[in-house]
mmCIF file of C-alpha atoms in Angstrom:
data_model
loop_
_atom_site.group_PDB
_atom_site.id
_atom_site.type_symbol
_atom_site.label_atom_id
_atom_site.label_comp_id
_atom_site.label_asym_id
_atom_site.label_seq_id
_atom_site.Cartn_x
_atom_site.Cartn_y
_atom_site.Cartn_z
ATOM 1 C CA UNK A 1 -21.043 91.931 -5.867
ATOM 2 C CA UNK A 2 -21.755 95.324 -3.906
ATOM 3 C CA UNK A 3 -19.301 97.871 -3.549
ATOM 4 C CA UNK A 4 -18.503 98.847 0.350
ATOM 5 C CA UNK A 5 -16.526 101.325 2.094
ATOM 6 C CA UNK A 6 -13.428 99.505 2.578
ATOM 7 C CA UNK A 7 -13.477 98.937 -1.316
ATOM 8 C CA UNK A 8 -13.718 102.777 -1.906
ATOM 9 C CA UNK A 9 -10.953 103.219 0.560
ATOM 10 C CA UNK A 10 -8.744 100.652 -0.557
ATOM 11 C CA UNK A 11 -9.297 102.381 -4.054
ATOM 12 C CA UNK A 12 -8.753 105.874 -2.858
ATOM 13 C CA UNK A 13 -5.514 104.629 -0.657
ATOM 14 C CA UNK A 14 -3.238 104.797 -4.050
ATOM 15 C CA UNK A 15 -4.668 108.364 -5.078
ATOM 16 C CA UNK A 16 -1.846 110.832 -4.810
ATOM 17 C CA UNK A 17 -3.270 114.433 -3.707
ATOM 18 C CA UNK A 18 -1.802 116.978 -6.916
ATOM 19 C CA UNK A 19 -1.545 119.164 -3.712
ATOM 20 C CA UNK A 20 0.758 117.004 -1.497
ATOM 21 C CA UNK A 21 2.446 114.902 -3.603
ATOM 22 C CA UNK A 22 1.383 112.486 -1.044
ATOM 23 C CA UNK A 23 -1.172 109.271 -0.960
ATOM 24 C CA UNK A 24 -4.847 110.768 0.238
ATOM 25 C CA UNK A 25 -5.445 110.172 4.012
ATOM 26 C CA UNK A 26 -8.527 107.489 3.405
ATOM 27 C CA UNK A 27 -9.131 107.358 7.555
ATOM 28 C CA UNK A 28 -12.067 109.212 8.982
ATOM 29 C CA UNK A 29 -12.438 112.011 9.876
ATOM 30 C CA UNK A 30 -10.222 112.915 6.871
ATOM 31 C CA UNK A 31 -12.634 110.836 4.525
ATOM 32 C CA UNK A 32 -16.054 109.949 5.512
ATOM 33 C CA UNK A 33 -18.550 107.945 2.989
ATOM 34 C CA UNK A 34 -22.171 107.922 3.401
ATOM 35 C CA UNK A 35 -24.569 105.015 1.271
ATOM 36 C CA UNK A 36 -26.903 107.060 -0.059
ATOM 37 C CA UNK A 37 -29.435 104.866 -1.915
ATOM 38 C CA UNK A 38 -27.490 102.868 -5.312
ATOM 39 C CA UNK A 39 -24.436 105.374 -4.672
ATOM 40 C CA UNK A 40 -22.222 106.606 -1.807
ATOM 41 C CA UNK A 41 -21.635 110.449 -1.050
ATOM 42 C CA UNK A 42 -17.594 110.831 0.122
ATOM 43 C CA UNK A 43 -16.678 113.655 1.866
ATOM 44 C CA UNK A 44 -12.656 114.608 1.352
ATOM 45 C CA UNK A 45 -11.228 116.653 4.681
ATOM 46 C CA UNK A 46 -8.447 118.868 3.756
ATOM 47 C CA UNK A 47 -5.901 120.146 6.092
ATOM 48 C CA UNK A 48 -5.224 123.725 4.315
ATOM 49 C CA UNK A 49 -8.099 126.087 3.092
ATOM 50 C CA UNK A 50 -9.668 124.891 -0.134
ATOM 51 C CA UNK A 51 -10.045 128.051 -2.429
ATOM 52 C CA UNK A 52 -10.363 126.949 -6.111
ATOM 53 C CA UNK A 53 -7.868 124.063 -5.838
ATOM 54 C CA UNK A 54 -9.310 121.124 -4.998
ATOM 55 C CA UNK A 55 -10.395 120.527 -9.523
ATOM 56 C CA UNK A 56 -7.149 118.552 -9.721
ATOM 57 C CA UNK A 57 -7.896 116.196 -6.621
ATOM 58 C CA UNK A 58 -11.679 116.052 -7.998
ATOM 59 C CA UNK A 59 -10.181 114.442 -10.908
ATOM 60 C CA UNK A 60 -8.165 111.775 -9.878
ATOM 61 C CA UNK A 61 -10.445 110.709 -7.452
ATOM 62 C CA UNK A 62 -13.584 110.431 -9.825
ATOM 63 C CA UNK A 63 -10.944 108.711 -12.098
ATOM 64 C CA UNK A 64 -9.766 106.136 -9.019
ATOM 65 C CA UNK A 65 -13.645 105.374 -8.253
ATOM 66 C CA UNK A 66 -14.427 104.831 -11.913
ATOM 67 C CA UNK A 67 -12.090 102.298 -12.943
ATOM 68 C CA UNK A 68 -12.837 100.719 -9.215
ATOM 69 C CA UNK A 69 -16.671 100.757 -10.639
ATOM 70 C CA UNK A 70 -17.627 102.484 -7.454
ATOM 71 C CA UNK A 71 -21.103 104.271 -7.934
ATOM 72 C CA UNK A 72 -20.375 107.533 -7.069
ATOM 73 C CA UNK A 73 -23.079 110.405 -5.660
ATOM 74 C CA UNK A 74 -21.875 113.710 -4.272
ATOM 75 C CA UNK A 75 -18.090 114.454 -3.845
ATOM 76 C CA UNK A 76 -17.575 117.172 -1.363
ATOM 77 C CA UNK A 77 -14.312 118.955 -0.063
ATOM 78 C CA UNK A 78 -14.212 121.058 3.438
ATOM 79 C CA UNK A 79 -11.438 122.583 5.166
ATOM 80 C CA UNK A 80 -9.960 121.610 8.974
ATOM 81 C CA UNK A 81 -6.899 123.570 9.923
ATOM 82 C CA UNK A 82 -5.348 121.620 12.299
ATOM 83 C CA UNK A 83 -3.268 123.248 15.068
ATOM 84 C CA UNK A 84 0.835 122.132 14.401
ATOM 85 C CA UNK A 85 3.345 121.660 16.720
ATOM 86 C CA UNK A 86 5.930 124.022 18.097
ATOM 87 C CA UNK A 87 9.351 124.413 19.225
ATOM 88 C CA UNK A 88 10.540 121.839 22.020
ATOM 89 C CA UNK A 89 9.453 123.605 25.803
ATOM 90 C CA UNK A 90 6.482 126.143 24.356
ATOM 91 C CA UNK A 91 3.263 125.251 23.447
ATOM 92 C CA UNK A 92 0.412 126.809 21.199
ATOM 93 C CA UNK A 93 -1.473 129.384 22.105
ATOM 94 C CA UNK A 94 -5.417 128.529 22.932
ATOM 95 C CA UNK A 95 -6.841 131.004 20.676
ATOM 96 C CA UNK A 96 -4.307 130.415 17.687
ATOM 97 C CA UNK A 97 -3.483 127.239 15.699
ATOM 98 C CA UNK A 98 -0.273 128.388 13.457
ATOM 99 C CA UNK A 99 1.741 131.220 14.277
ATOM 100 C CA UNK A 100 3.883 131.587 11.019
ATOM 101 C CA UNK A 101 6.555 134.099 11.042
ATOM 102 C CA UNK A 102 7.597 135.699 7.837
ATOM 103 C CA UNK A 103 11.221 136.990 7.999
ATOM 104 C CA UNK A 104 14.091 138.410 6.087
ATOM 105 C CA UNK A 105 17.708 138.739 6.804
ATOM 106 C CA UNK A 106 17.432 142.066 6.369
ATOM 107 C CA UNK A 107 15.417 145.105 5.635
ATOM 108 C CA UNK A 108 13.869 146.649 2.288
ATOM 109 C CA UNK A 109 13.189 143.299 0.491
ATOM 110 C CA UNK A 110 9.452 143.865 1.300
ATOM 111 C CA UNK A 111 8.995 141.384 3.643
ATOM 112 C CA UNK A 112 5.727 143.543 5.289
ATOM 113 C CA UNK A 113 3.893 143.769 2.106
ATOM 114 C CA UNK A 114 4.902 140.127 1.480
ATOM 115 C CA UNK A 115 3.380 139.447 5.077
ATOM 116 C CA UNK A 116 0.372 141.228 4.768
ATOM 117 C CA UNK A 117 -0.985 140.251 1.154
ATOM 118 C CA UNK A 118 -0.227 136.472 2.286
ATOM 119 C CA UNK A 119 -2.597 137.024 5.240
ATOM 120 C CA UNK A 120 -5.284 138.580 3.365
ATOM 121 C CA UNK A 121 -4.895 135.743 0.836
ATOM 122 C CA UNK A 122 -5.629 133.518 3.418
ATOM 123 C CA UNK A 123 -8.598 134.933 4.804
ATOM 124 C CA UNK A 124 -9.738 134.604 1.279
ATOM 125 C CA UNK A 125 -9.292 131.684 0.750
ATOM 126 C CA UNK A 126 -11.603 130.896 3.849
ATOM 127 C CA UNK A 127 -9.497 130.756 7.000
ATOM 128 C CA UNK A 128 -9.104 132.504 9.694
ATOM 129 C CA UNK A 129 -6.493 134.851 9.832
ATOM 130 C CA UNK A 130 -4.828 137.301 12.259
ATOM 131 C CA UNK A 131 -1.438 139.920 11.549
ATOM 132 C CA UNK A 132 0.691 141.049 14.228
ATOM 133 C CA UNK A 133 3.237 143.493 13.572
ATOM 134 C CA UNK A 134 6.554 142.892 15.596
ATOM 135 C CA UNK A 135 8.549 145.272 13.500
ATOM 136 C CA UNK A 136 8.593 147.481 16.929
ATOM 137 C CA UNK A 137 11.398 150.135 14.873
ATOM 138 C CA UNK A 138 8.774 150.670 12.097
ATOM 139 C CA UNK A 139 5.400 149.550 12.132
ATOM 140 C CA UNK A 140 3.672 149.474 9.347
ATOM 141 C CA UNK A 141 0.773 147.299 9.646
ATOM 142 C CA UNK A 142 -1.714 150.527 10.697
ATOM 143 C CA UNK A 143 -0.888 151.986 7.481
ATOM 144 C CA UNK A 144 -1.340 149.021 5.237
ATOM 145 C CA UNK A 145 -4.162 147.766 6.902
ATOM 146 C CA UNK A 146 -5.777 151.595 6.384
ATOM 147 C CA UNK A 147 -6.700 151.600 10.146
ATOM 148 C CA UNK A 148 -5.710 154.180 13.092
ATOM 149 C CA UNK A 149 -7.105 154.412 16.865
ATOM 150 C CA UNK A 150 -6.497 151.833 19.636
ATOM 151 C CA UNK A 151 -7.437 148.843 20.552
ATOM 152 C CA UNK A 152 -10.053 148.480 22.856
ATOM 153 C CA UNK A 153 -9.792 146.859 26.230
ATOM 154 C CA UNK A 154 -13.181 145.477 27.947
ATOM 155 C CA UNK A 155 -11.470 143.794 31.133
ATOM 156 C CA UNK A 156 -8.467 146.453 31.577
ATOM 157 C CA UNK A 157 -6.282 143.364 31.029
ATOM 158 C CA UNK A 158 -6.617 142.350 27.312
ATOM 159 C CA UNK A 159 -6.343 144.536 23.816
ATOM 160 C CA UNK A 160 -9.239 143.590 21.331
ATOM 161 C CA UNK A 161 -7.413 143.120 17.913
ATOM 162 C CA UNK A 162 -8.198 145.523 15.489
ATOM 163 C CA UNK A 163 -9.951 144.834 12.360
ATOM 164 C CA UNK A 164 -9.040 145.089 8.964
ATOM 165 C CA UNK A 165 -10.074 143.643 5.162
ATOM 166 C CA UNK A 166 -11.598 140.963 7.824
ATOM 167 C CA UNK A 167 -7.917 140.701 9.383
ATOM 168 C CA UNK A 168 -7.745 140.620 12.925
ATOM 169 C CA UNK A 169 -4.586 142.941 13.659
ATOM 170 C CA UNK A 170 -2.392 144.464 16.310
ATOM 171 C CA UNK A 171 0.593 147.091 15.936
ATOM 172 C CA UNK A 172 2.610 148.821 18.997
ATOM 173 C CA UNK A 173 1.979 151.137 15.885
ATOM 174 C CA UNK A 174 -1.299 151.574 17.187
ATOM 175 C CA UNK A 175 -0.270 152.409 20.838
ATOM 176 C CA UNK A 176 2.140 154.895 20.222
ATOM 177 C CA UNK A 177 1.887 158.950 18.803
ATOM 178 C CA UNK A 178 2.315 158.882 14.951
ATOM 179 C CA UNK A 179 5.466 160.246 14.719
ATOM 180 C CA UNK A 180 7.032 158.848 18.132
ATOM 181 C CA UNK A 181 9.650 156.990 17.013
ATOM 182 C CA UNK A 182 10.254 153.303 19.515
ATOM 183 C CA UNK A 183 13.485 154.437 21.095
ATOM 184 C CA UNK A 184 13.562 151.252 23.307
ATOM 185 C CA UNK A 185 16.291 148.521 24.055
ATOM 186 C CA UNK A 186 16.361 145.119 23.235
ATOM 187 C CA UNK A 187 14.817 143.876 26.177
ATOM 188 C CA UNK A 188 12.130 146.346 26.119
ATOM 189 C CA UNK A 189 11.264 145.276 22.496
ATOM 190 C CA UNK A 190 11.264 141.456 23.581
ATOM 191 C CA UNK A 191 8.822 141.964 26.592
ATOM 192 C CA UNK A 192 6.588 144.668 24.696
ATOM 193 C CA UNK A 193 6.440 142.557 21.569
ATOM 194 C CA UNK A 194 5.352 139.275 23.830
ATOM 195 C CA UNK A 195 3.179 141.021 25.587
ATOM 196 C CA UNK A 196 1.916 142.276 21.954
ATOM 197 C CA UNK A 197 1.135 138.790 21.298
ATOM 198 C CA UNK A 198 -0.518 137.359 24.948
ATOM 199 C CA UNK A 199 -2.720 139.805 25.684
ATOM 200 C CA UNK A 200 -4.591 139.980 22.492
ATOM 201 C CA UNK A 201 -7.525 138.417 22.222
ATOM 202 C CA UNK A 202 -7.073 136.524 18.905
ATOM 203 C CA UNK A 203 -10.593 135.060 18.280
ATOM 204 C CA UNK A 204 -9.974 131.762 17.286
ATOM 205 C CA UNK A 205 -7.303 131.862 14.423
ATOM 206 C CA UNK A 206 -6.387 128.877 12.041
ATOM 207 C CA UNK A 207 -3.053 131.683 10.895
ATOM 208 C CA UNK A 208 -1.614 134.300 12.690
ATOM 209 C CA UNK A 209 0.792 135.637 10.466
ATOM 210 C CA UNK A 210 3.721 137.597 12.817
ATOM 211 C CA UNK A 211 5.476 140.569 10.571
ATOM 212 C CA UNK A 212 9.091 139.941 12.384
ATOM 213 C CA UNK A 213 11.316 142.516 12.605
ATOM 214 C CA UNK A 214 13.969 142.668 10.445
ATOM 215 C CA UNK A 215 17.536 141.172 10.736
ATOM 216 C CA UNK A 216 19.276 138.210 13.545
ATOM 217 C CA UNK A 217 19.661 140.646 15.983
ATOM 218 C CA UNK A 218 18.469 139.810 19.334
ATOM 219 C CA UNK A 219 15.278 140.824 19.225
ATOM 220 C CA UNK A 220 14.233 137.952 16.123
ATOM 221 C CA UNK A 221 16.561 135.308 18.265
ATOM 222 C CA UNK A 222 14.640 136.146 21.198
ATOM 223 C CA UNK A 223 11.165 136.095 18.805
ATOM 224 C CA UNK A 224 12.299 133.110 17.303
ATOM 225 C CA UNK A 225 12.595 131.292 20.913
ATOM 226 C CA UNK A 226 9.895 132.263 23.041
ATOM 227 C CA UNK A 227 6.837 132.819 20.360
ATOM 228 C CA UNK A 228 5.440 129.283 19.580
ATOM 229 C CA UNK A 229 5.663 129.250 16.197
ATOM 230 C CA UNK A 230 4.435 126.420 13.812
ATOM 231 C CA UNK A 231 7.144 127.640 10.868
ATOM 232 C CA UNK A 232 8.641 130.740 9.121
ATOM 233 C CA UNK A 233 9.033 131.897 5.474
ATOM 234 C CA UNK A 234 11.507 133.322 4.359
ATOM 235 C CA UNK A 235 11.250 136.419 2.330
ATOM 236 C CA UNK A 236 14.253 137.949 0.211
ATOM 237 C CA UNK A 237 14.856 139.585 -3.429
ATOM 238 C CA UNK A 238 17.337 138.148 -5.961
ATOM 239 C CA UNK A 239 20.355 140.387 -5.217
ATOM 240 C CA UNK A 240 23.386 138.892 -3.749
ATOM 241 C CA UNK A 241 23.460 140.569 -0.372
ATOM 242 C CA UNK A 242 20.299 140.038 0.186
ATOM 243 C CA UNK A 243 20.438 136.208 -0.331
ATOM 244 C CA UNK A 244 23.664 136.371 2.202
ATOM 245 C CA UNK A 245 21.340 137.986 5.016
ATOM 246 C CA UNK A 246 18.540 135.615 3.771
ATOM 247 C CA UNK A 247 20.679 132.684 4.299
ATOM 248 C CA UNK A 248 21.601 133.804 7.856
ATOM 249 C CA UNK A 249 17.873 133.968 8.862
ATOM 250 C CA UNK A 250 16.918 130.435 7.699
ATOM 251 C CA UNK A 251 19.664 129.393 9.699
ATOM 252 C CA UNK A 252 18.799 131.285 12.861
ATOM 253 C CA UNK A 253 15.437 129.719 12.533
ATOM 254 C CA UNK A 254 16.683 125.810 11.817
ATOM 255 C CA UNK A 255 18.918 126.062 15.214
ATOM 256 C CA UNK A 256 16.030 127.308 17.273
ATOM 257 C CA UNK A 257 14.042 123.977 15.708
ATOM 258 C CA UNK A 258 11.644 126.302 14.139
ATOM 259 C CA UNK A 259 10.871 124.649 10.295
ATOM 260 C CA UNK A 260 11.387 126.788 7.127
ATOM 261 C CA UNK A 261 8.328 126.407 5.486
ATOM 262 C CA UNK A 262 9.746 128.099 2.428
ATOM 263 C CA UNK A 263 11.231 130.955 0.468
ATOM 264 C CA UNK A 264 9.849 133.802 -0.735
ATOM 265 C CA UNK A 265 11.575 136.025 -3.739
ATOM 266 C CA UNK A 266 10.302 139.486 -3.363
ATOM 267 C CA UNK A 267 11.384 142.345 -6.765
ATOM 268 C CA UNK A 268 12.091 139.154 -8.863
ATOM 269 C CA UNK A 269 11.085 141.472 -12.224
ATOM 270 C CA UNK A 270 10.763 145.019 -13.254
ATOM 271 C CA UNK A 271 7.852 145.477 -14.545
ATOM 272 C CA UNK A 272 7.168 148.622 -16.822
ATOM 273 C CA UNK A 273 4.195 150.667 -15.856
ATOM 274 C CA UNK A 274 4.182 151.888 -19.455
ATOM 275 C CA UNK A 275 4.991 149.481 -21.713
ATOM 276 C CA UNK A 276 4.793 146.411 -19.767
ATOM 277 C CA UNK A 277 8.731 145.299 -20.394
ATOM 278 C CA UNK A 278 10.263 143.207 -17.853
ATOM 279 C CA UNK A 279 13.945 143.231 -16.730
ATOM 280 C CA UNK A 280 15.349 141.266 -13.601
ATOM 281 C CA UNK A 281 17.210 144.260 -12.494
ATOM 282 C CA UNK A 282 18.135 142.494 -8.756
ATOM 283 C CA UNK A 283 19.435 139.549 -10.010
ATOM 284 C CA UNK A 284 18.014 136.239 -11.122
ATOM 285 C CA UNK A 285 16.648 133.096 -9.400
ATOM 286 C CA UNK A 286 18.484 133.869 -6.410
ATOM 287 C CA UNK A 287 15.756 133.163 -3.892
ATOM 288 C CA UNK A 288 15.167 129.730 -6.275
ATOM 289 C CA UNK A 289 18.549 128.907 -6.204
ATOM 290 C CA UNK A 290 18.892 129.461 -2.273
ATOM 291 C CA UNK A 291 15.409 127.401 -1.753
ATOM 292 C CA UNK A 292 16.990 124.183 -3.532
ATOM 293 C CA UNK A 293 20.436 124.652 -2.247
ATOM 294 C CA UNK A 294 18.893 124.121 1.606
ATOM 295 C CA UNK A 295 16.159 121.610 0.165
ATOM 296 C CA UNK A 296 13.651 124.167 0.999
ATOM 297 C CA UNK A 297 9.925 124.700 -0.761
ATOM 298 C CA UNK A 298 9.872 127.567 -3.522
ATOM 299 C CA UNK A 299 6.884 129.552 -2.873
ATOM 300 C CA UNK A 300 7.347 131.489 -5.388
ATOM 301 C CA UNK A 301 8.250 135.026 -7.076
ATOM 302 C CA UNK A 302 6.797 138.610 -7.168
ATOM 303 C CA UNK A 303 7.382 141.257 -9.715
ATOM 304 C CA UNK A 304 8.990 144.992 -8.552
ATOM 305 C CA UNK A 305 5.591 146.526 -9.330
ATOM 306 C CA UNK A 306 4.065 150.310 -9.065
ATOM 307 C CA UNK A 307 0.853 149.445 -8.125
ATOM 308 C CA UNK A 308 1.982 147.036 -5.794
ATOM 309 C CA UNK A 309 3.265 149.970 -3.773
ATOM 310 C CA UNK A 310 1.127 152.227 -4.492
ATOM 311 C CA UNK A 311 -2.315 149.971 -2.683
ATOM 312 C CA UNK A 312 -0.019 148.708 -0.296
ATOM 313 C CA UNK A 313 0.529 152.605 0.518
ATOM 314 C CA UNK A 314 -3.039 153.394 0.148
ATOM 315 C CA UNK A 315 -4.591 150.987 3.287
ATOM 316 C CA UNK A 316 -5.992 148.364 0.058
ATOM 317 C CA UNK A 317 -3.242 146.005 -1.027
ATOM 318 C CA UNK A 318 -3.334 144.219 -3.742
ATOM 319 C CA UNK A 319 -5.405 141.306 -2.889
ATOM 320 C CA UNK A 320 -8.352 143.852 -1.504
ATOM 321 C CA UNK A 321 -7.386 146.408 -3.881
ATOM 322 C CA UNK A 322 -7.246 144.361 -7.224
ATOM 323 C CA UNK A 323 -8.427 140.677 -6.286
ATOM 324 C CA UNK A 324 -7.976 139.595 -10.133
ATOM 325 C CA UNK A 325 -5.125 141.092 -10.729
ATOM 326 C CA UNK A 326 -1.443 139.294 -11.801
ATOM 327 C CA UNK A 327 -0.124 140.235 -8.539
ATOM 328 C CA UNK A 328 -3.470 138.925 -6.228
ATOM 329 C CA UNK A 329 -3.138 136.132 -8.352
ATOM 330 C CA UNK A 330 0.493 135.312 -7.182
ATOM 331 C CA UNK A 331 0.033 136.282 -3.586
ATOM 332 C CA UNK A 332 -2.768 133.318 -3.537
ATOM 333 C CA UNK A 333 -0.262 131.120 -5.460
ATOM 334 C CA UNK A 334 2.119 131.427 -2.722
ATOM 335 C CA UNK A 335 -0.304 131.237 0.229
ATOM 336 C CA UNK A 336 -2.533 128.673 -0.865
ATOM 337 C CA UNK A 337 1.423 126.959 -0.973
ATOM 338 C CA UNK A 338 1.999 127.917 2.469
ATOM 339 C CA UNK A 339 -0.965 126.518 4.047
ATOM 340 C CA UNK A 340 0.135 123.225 2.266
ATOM 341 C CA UNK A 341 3.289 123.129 3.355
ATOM 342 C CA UNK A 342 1.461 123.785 7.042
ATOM 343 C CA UNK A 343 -0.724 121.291 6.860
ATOM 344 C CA UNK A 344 2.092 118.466 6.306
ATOM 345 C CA UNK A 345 3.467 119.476 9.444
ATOM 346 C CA UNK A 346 3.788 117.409 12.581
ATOM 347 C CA UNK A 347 0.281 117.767 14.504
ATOM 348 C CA UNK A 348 0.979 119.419 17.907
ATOM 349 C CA UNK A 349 0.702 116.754 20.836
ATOM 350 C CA UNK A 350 1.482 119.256 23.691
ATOM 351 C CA UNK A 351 -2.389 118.660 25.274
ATOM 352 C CA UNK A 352 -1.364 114.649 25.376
ATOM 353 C CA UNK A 353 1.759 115.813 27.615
ATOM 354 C CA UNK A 354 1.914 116.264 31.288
ATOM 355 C CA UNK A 355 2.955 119.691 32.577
ATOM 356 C CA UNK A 356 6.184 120.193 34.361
ATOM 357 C CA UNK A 357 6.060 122.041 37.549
ATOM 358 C CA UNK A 358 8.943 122.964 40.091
ATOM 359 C CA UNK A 359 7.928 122.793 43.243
ATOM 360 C CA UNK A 360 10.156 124.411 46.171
ATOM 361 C CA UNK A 361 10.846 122.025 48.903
#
């Protein structure tokens, strides 16, 4: 009797993804099976970007098609970020599939360098990935991303995004004099950092990571409302007051229906520059204990590290500036996590939806 596709499906339809935890999608376009002579060629649609992960769900699907006695050819993997739906009233921008904000409750828990390695770990990993920085008090994006000028305008209307480590960026730290500081109110900030966002010309992003400012101040509220966002992470260190201010920013987020896609826990380990001792100086599992206490995802945990600062400082961090290095390694960790978590998402339905329109009579 001949194998056909609805036998490979039906034995692929009780594989569980290692990634996922969830039953493999076994519908096209997600899987698609071509008869190629004797054997059949299945191609395996992921939702997140790929990277090096997919040698898990390689195995347990050659294992499900052997014991179904299904002669197997080629078994490819390819990526297909999806665009995700946003918060109730606002709807994604053309140009950008997942806006993903990465907050804190407060500031110094290095929630920019958080923001920035994850981006660059995305683009990577294969996606495409733009940063904007909407800390408006302290930019820092120019500096990390080792780029300075402006951005271009070719209609007068629109800022080209700059360019960095293959990161399409944009800063109002690249608008303003070096050592201006922002001395702007709240509603200033809000309009300036929308406009930020609008009037760049992303270039067709899967991830736009957003830098928010830090805090629950107005200005992330205000973020928080009007910027479409697909989800937020939540970056914080171990230390008790820092986990209080955490807490407050995963619930700003939750009220304004804007998922937690999961927790970050930033200086989770001293780590000796000299003799390589570790010592959890902030505290220990906070950021764990605050991820399972609000039945959150655990992204995971990055060591207080020199060199971490020190590339970060330089324009190169760590992913560009040591790609196989401990901390590289865990800034893919947690990204490749993130994208995940993305990808389980609802899928954004807005173009299905008629528009409202008030009409004066």
């Amino acid at each position: 009797m001949s194998t056909t596709p609805q036998d490979i499906r039906a034995a692929l339809s009780r594989v569980i993804n290692p990634d996922t935890r969830k039953t493999l999608a076994v519908t096209e376009p997600e899987l698609q099976i071509t008869a190629a002579g004797a054997v059949f060629d299945i191609t395996v649609t992921l939702g997140y970007p790929i990277f090096n992960g997919e040698a898990a769900l390689r195995q347990v699907i050659e294992s499900a098609l052997a014991a179904a006695q299904v002669p197997l050819g080629a078994l490819d993997f390819q990526s297909r970020i999806a665009t995700h739906a946003v918060q109730r009233g606002l709807r994604p921008l053309d140009s950008v599939r997942n806006i993903i904000a990465v907050a804190s409750g407060k500031g110094g828990v290095g929630k920019s360098t958080t923001s920035v390695n994850l981006a660059l770990a995305l683009h990577a990993q294969g996606a495409r990935v733009g940063l904007l920085d909407a800390d408006i008090y302290g930019p820092s994006v120019p500096i990390m991303l080792g780029l300075s000028g402006k951005p271009k305008s070719v209609d007068g209307k629109s800022m080209e995004p700059m360019v960095g480590h293959g990161l399409q960026a944009n800063s109002i730290g690249f608008l303003m004099d070096d050592d201006g500081p922002a001395i702007w109110r709240g509603p200033m900030v809000t309009q300036a950092l929308t406009q930020l966002l609008s009037l760049t010309k992303w270039d067709n992003l899967d991830y736009l990571i957003v830098d928010m400012p830090p805090g629950t101040g107005d200005i992330a509220l205000t973020m928080a409302q009007k910027v479409p966002l697909t989800g937020a992470v939540i970056v914080t260190t171990p230390q008790d007051l820092a986990l209080a201010d955490a807490r407050k920013g995963l619930i700003m987020f939750q009220k304004v229906d804007v998922p937690v896609l999961g927790i970050v826990e930033n200086m989770s380990m001293h780590v000796c520059s000299n003799c390589g001792h570790t010592e959890a100086i902030f505290g220990q599992d906070g950021g764990r204990q605050l991820a399972a206490a609000y039945h959150l995802p655990w992204l995971g945990g990055l060591p207080l590290q020199l060199d971490i600062r020190e590339q970060t400082d330089s324009g190169r961090p760590s992913v560009v500036a040591a790609p196989d290095g401990q901390a590289a390694g865990l800034y893919h960790q947690i990204a490749r996590q993130l994208a995940i978590h993305v990808a389980g998402q609802p899928l954004d339905d807005s173009g299905t939806r008629p528009r409202v329109v008030a009409r004066g009579t």
